PDB file of C-alpha atoms in Angstrom:
ATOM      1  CA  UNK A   1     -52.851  22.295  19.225  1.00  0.00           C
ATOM      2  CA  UNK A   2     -53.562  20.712  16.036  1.00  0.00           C
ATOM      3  CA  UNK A   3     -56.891  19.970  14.667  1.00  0.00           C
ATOM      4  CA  UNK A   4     -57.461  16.516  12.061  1.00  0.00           C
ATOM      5  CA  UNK A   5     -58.732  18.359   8.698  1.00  0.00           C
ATOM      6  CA  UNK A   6     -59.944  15.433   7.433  1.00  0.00           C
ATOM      7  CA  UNK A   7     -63.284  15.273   7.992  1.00  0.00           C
ATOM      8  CA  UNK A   8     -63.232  19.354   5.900  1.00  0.00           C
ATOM      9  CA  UNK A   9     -61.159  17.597   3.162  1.00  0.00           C
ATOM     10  CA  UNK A  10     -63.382  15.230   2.467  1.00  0.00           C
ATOM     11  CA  UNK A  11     -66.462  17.683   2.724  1.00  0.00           C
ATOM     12  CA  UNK A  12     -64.289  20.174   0.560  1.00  0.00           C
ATOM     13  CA  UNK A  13     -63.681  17.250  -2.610  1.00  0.00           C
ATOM     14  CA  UNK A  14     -67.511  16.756  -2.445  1.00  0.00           C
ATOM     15  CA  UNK A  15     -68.425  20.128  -3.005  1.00  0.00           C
ATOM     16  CA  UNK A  16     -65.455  20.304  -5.949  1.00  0.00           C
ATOM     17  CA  UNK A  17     -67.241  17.369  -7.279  1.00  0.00           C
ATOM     18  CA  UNK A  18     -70.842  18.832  -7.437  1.00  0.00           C
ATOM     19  CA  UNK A  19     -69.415  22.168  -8.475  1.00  0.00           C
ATOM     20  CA  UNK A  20     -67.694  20.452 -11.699  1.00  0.00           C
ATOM     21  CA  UNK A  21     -70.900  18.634 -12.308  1.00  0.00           C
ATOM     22  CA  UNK A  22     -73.408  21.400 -11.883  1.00  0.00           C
ATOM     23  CA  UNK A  23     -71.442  24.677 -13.042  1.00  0.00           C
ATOM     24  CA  UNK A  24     -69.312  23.256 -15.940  1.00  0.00           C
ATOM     25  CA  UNK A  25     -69.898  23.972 -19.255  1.00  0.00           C
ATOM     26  CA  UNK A  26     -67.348  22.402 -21.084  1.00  0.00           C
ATOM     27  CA  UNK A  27     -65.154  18.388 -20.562  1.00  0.00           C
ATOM     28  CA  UNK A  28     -61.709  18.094 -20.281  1.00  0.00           C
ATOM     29  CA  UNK A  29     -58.656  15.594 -20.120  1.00  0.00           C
ATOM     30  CA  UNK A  30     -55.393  15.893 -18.526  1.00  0.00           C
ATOM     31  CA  UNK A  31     -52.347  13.744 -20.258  1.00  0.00           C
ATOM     32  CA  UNK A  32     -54.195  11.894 -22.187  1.00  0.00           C
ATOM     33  CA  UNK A  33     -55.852   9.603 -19.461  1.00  0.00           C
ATOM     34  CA  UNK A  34     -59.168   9.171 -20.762  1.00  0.00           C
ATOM     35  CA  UNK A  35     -60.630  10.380 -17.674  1.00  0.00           C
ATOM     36  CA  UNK A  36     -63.479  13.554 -18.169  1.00  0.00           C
ATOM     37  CA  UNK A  37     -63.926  16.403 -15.721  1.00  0.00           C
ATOM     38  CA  UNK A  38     -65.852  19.365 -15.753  1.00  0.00           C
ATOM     39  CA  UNK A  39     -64.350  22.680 -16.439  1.00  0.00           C
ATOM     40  CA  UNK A  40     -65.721  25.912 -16.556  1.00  0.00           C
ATOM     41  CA  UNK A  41     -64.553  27.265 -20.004  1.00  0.00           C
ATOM     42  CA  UNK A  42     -65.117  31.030 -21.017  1.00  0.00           C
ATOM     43  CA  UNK A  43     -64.004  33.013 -24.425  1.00  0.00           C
ATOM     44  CA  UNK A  44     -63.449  37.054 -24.517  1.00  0.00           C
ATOM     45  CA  UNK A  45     -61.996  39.609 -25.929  1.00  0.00           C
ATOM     46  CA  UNK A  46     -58.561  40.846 -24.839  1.00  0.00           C
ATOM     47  CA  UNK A  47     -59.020  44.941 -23.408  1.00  0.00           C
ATOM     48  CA  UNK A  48     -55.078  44.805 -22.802  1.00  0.00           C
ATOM     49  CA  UNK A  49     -53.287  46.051 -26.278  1.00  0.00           C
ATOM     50  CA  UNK A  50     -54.890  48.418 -28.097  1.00  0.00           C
ATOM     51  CA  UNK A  51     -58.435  47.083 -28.150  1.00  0.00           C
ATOM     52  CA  UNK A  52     -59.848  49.926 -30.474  1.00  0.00           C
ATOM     53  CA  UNK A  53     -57.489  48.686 -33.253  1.00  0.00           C
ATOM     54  CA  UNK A  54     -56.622  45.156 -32.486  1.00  0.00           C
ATOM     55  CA  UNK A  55     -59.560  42.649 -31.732  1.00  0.00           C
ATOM     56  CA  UNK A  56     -57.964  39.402 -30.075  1.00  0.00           C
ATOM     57  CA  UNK A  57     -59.481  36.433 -28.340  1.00  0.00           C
ATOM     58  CA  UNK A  58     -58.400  35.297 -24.943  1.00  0.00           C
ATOM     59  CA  UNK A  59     -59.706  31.862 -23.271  1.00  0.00           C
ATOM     60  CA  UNK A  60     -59.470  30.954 -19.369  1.00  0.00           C
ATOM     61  CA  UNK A  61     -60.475  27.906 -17.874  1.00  0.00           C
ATOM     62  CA  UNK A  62     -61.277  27.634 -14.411  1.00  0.00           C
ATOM     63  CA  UNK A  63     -61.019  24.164 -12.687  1.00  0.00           C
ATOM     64  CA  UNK A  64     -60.238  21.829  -9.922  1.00  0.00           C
ATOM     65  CA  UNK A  65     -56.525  21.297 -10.031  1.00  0.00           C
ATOM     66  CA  UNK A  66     -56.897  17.940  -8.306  1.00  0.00           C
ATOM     67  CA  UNK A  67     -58.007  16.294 -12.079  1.00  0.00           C
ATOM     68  CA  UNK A  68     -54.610  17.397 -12.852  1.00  0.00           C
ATOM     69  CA  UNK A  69     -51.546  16.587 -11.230  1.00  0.00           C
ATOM     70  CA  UNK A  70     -48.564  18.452 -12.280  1.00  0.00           C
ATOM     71  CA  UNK A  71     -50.645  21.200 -14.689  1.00  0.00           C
ATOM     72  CA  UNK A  72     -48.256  24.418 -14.892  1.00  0.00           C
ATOM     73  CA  UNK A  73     -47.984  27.006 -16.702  1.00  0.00           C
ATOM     74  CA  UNK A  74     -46.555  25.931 -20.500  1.00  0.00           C
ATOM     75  CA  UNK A  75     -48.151  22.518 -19.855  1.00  0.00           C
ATOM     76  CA  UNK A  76     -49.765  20.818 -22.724  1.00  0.00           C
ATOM     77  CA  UNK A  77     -51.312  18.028 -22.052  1.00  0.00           C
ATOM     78  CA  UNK A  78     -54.666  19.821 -21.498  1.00  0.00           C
ATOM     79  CA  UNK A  79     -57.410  19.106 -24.027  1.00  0.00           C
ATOM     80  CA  UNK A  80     -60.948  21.052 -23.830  1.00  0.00           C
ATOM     81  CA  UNK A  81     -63.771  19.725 -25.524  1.00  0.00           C
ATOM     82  CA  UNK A  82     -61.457  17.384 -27.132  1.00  0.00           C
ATOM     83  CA  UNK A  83     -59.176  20.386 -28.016  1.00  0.00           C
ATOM     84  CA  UNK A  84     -55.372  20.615 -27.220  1.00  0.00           C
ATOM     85  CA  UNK A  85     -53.933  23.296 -25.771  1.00  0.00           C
ATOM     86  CA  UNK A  86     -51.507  25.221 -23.921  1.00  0.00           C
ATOM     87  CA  UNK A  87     -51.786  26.774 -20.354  1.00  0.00           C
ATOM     88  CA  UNK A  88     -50.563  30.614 -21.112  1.00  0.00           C
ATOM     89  CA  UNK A  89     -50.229  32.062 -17.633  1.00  0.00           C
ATOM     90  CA  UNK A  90     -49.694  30.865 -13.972  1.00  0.00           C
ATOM     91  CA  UNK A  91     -51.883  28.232 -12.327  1.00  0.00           C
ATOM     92  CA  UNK A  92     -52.363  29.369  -8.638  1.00  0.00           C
ATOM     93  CA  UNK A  93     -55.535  27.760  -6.820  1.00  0.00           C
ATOM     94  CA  UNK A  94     -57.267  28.763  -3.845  1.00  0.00           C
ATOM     95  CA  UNK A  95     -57.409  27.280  -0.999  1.00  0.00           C
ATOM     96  CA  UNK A  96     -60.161  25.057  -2.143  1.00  0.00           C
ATOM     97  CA  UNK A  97     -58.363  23.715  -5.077  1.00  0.00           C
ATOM     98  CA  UNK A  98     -59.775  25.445  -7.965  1.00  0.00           C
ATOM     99  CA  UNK A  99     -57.883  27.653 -10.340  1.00  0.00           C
ATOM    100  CA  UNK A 100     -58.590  29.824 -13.403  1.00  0.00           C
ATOM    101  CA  UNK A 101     -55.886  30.594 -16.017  1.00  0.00           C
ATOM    102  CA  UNK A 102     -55.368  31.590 -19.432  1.00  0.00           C
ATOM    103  CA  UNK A 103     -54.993  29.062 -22.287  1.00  0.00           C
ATOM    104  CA  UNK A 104     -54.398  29.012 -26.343  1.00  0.00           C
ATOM    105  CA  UNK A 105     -55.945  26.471 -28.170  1.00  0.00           C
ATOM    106  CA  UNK A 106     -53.094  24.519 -29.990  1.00  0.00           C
ATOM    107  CA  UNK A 107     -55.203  22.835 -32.957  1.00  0.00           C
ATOM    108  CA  UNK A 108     -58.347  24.059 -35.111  1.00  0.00           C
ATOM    109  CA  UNK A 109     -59.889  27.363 -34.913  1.00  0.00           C
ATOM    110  CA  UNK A 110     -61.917  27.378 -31.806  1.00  0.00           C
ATOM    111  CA  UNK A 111     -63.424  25.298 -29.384  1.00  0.00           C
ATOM    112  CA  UNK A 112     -67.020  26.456 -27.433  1.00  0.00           C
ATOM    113  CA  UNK A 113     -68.673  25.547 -24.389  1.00  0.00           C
TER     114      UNK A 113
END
């Protein structure tokens, strides 16, 4: 027997929505398009290689992968806080949508929340 899921998909893109509004701390873009979404944007330090002699900065973004159709891993047409960048690792999301995956900023230093 199958059950219509619309009615949950509808509920589900509502609570994306308020989640992106309330919880994000940083904007982004996808592709250029103009249109802003809420990400959740973090910056740490890499434990993986040597972290008593090397100190490295690692940056994950965690976001609804609705606002961006087609993101991958190597993409580039992500831009955080009006920074490019470059999606590092794989982009897997649950089964609500949302994703978190490593990224390298492509221009400038840094870019904060």
């Amino acid at each position: 027997m199958t059950h219509n899921l619309a009615p949950f998909a509808a509920v589900n893109a509502l609570i994306n929505q308020g989640v992106s509004q309330l919880l994000s701390n940083a904007t982004a873009t996808w592709q250029g398009t103009g249109h802003a979404f809420g990400v959740v944007f973090k910056r740490g330090q890499d434990e993986g290689y040597l972290p008593e002699a090397v100190t490295a900065v690692t940056h994950t973004v965690a976001m609804c992968v609705v606002n961006a159709p087609g993101i991958a891993e190597g993409s580039q047409g992500l831009c955080i806080n009006n920074q490019p960048c470059r999606v590092t690792g794989p982009v897997v999301p649950d089964a609500s949508g949302w994703a978190t995956f490593p990224v390298v900023l492509t221009e400038g230093a840094h870019a904060g929340p």
